[in-house]
PDB file of C-alpha atoms in Angstrom:
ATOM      1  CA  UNK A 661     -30.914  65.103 -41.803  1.00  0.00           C
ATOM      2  CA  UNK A 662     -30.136  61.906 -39.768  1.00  0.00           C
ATOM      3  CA  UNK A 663     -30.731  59.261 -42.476  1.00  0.00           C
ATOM      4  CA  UNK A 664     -28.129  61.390 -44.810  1.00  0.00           C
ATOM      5  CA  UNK A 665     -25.585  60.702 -41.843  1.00  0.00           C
ATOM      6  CA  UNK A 666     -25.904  57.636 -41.525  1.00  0.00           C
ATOM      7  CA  UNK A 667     -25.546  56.811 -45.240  1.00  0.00           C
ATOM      8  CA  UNK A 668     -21.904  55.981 -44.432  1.00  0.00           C
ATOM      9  CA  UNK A 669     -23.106  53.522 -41.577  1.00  0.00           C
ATOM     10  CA  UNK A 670     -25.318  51.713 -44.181  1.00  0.00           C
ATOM     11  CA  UNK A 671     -23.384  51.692 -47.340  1.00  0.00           C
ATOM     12  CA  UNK A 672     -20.405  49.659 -44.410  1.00  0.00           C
ATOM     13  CA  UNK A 673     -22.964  47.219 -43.422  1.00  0.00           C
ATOM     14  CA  UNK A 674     -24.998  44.068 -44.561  1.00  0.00           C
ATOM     15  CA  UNK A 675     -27.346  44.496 -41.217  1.00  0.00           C
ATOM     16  CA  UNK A 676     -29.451  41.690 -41.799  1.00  0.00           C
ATOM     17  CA  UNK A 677     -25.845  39.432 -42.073  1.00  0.00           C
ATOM     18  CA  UNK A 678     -24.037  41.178 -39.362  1.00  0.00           C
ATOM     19  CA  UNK A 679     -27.551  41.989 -36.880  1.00  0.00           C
ATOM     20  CA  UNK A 680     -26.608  45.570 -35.942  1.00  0.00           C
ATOM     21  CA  UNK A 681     -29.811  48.134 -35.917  1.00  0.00           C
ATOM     22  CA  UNK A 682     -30.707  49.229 -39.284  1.00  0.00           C
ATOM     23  CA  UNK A 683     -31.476  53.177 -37.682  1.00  0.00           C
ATOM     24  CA  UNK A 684     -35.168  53.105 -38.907  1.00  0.00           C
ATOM     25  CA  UNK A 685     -36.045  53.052 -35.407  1.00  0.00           C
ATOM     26  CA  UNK A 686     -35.634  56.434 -32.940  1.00  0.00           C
ATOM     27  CA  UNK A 687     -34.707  56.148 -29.137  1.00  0.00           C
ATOM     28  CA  UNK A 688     -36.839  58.452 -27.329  1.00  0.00           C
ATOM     29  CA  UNK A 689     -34.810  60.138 -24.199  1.00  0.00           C
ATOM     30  CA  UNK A 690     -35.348  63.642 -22.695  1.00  0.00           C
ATOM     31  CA  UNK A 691     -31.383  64.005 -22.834  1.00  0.00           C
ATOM     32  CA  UNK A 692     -28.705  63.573 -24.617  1.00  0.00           C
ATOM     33  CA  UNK A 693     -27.216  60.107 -24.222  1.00  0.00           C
ATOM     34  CA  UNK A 694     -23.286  58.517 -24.610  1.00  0.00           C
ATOM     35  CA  UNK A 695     -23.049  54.903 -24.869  1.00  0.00           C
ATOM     36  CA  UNK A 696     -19.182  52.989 -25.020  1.00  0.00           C
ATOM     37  CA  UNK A 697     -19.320  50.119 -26.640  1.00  0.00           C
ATOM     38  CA  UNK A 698     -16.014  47.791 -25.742  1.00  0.00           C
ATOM     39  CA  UNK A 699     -15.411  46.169 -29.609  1.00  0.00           C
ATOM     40  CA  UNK A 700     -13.276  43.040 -29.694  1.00  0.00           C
ATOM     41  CA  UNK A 701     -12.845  42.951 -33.500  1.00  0.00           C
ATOM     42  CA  UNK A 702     -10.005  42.705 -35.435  1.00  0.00           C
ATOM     43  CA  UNK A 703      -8.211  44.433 -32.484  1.00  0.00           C
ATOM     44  CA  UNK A 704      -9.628  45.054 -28.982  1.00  0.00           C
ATOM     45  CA  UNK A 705     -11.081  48.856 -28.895  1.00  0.00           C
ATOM     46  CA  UNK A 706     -13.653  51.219 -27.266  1.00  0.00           C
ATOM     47  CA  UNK A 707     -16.154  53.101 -29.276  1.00  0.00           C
ATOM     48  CA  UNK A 708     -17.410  56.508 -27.626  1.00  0.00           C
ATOM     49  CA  UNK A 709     -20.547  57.492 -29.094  1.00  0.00           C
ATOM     50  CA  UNK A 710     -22.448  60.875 -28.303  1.00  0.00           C
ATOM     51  CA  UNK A 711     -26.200  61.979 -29.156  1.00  0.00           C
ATOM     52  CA  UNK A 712     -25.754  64.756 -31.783  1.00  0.00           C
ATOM     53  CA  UNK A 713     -28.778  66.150 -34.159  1.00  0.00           C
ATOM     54  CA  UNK A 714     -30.617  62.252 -34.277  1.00  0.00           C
ATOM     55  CA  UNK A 715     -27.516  60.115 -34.507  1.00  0.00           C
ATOM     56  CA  UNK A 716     -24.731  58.473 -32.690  1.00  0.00           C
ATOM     57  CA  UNK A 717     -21.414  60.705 -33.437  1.00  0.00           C
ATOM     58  CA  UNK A 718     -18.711  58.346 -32.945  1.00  0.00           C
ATOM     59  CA  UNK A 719     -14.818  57.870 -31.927  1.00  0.00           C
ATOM     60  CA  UNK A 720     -12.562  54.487 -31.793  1.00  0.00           C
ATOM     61  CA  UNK A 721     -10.612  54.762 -28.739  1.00  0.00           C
ATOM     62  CA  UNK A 722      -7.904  52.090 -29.243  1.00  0.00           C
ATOM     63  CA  UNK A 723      -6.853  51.911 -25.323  1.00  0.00           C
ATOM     64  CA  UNK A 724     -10.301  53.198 -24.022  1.00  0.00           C
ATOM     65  CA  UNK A 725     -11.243  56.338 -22.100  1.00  0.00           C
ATOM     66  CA  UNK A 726      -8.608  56.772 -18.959  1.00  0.00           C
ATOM     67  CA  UNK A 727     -10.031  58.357 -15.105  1.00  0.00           C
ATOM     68  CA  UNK A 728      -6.830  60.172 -15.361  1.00  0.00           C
ATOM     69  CA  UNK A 729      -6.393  63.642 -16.744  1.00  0.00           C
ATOM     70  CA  UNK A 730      -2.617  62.600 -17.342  1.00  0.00           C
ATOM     71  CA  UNK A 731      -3.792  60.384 -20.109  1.00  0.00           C
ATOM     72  CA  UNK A 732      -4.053  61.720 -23.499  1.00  0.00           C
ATOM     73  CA  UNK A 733      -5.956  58.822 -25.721  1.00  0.00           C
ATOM     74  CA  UNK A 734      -6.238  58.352 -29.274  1.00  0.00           C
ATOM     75  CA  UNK A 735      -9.616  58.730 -30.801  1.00  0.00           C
ATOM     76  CA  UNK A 736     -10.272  57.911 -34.373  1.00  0.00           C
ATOM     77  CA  UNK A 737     -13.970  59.630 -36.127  1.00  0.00           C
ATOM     78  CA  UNK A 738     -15.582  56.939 -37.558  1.00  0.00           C
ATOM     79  CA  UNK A 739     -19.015  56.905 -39.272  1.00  0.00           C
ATOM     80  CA  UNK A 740     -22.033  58.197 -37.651  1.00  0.00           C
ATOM     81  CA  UNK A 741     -24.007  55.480 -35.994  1.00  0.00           C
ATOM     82  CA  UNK A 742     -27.515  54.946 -35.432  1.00  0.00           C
ATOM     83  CA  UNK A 743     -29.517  55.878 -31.929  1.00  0.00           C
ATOM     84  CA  UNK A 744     -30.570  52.581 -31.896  1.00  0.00           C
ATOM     85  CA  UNK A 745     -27.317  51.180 -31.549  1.00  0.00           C
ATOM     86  CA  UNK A 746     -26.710  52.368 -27.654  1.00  0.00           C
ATOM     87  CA  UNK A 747     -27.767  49.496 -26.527  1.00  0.00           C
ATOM     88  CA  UNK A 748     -26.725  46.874 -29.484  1.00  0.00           C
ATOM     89  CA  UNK A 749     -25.090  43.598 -27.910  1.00  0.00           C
ATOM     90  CA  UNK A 750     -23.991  40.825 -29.609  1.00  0.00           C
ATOM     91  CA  UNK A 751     -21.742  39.306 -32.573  1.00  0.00           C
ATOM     92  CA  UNK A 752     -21.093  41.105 -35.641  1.00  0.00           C
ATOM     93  CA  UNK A 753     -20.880  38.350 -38.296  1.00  0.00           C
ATOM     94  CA  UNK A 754     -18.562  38.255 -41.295  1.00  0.00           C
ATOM     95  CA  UNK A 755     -17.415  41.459 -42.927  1.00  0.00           C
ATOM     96  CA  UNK A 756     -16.716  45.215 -41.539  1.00  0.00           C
ATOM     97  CA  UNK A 757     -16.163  45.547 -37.581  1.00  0.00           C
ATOM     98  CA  UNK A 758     -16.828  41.506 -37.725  1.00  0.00           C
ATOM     99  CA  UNK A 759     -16.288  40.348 -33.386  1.00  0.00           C
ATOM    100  CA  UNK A 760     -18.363  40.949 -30.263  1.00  0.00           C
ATOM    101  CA  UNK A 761     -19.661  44.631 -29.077  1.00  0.00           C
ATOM    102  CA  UNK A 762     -20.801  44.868 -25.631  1.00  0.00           C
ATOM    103  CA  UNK A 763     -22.112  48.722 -23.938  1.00  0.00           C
ATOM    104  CA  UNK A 764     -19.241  49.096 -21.587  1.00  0.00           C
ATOM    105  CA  UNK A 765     -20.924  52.071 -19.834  1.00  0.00           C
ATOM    106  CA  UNK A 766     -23.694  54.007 -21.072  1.00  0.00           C
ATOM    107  CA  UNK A 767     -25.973  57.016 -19.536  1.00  0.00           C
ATOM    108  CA  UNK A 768     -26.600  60.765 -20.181  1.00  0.00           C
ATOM    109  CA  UNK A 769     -24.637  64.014 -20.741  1.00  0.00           C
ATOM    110  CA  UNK A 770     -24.028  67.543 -20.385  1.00  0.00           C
ATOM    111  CA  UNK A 771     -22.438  69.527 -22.953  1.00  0.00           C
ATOM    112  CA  UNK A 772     -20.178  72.060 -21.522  1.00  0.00           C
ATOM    113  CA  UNK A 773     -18.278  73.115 -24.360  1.00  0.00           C
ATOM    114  CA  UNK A 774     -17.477  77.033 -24.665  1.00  0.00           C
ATOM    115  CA  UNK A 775     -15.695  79.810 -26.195  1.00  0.00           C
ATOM    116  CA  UNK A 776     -15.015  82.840 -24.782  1.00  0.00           C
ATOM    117  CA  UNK A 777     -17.520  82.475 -22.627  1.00  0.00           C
ATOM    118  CA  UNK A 778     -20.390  81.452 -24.474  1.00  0.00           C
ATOM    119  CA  UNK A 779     -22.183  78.191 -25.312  1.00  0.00           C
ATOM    120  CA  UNK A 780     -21.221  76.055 -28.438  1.00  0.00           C
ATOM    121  CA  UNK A 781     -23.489  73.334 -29.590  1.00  0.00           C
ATOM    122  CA  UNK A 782     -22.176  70.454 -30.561  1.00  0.00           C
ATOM    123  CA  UNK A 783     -22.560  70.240 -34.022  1.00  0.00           C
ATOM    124  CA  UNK A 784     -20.884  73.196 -34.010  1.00  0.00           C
ATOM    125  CA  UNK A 785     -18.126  72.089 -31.713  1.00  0.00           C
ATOM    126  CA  UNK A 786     -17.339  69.257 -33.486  1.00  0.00           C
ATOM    127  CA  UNK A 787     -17.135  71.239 -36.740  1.00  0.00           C
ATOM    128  CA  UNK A 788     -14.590  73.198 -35.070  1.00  0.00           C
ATOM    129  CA  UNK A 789     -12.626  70.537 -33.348  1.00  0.00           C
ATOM    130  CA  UNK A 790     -13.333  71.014 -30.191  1.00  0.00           C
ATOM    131  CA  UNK A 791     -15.823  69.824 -27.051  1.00  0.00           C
ATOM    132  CA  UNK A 792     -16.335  69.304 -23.883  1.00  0.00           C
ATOM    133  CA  UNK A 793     -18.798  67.140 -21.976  1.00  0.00           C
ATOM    134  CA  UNK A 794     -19.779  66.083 -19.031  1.00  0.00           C
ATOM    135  CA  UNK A 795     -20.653  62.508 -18.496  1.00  0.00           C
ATOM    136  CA  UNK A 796     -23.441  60.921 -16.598  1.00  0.00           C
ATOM    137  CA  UNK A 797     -22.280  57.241 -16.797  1.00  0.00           C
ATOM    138  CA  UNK A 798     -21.945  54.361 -14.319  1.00  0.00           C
ATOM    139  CA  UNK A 799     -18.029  53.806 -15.059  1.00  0.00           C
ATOM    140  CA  UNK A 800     -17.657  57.335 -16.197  1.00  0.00           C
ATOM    141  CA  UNK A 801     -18.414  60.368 -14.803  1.00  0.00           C
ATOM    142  CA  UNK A 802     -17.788  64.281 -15.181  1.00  0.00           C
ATOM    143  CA  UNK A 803     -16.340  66.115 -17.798  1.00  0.00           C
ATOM    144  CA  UNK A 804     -14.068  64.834 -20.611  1.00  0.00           C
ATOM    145  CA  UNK A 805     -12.702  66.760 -23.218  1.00  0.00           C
ATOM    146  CA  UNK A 806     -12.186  65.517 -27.480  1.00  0.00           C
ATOM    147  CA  UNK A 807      -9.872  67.806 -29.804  1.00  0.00           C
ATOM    148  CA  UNK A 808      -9.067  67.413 -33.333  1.00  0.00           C
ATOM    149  CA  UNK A 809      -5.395  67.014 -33.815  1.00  0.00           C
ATOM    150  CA  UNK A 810      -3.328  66.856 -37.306  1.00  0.00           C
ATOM    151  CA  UNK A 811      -1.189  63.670 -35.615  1.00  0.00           C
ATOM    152  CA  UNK A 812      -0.207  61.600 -38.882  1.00  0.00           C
ATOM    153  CA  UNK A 813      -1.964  63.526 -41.343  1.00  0.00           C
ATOM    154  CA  UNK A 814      -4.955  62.271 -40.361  1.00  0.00           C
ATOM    155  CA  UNK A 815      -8.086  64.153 -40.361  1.00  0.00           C
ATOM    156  CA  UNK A 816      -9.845  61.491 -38.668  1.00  0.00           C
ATOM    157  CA  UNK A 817      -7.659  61.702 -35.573  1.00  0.00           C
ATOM    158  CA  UNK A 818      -8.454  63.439 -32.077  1.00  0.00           C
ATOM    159  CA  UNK A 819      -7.765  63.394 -28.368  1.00  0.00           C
ATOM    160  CA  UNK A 820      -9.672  62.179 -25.660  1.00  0.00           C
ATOM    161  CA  UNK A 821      -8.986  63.345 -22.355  1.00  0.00           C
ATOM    162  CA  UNK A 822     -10.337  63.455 -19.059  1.00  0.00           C
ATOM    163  CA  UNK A 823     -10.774  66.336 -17.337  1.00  0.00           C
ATOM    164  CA  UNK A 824      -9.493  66.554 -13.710  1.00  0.00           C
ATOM    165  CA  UNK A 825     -12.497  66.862 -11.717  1.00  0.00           C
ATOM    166  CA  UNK A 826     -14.247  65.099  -8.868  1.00  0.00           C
ATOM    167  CA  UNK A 827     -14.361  61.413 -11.765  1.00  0.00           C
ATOM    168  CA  UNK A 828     -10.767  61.645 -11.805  1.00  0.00           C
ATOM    169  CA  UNK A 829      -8.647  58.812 -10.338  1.00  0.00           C
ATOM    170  CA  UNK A 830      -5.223  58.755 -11.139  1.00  0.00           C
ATOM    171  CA  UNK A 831      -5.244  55.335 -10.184  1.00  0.00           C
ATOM    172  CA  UNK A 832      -8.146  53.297 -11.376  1.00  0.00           C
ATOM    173  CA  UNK A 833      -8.140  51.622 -14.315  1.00  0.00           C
ATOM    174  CA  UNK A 834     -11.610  50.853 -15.938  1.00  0.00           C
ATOM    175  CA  UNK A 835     -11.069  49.581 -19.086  1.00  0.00           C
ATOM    176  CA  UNK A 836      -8.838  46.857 -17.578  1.00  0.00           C
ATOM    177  CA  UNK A 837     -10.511  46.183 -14.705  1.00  0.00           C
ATOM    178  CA  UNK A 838     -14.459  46.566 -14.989  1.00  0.00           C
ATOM    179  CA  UNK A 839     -15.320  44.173 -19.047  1.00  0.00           C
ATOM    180  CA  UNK A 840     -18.353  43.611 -18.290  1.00  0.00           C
ATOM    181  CA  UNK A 841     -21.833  45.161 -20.243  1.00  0.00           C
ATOM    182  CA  UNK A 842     -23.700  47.468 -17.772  1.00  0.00           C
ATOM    183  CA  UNK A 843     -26.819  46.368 -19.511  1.00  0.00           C
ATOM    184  CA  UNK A 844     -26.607  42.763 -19.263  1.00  0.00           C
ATOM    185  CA  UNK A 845     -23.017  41.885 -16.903  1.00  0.00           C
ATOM    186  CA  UNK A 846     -22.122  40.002 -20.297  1.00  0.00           C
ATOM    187  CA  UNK A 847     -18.313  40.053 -21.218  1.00  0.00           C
ATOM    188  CA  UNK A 848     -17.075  40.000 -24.769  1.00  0.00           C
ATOM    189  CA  UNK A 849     -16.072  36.462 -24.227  1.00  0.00           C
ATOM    190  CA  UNK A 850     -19.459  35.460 -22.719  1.00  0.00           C
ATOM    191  CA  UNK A 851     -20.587  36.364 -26.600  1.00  0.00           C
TER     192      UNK A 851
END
């Protein structure tokens, strides 16, 4: 089920020209794991990419996930990605997403999503335009929230928003403040 979704993924890319993961390889983690990957490609950008049945499901935040539950963010679906690009660093050479990728913050998560009481996977969720999870990260922690919006016509577009729990902070500013890779301390300009 995996390789169909990433079909997309590999029908955009030339990975032996542009040296992301190819996806023929399989992370092994007990839990689900988020990775945001800050993107300096044709414009600046944060990708937010959750574990979901084998693959990376995947959102371009154009400003980057906020602390603050004020904050309403756009996030654009793009393609699955692979699992085995949570921890790709490095330059993307000539063609589509061509720059420098860097994993902003990565770790685990919870999914929290619900209705009326009762669980809703994430496949599911997602289907329906709606989720909520709780992150596990080093620069981002507890629960955020993605919805599917009809904003421009769009089906691709959603919301990303932070939930006001104990991670929010009105005041700090992350994606500003904090460009290095948690991995390797690496900026985009040290690539």
């Amino acid at each position: 089920m995996s390789e169909d979704r990433l079909s997309t993924y590999r029908g955009k890319r030339e990975t032996a020209a542009s040296g992301e993961p190819t996806g023929r390889r399989r992370r092994g983690h007990p839990n689900p794991i988020f990775v945001v990957q800050r993107h300096d490609a044709s414009s600046l950008h944060f990708d937010v990419r959750l574990e979901v049945d084998g693959v990376l499901a995947s959102w371009a935040v154009p400003k980057g996930p906020s602390l603050d539950p004020r904050d309403k963010r756009l996030a654009v679906q793009v393609e699955d990605h692979p699992l085995d690009y949570a921890d790709f660093e490095g330059r993307i050479g000539a063609g589509y997403g061509e720059g420098t990728v860097i994993v902003w913050d990565t770790g685990t998560f919870d999914n929290v999503t619900e209705r009326q009481g009762e669980p809703i996977a994430l496949p599911d969720a997602i289907e329906a335009g709606h989720l909520k999870v709780v992150l596990h990260g080093e620069k981002l922690t507890g629960a955020f929230a993605l919805t599917h919006i009809k904003m421009g016509g769009d089906p691709k577009n959603w919301i990303l928003v932070k939930v006001d729990d104990d991670g929010a902070d009105r005041r700090g500013r992350p994606t500003s403040t904090q460009n290095e890779s948690v991995l390797t301390g690496r900026t985009n300009e040290d690539l």
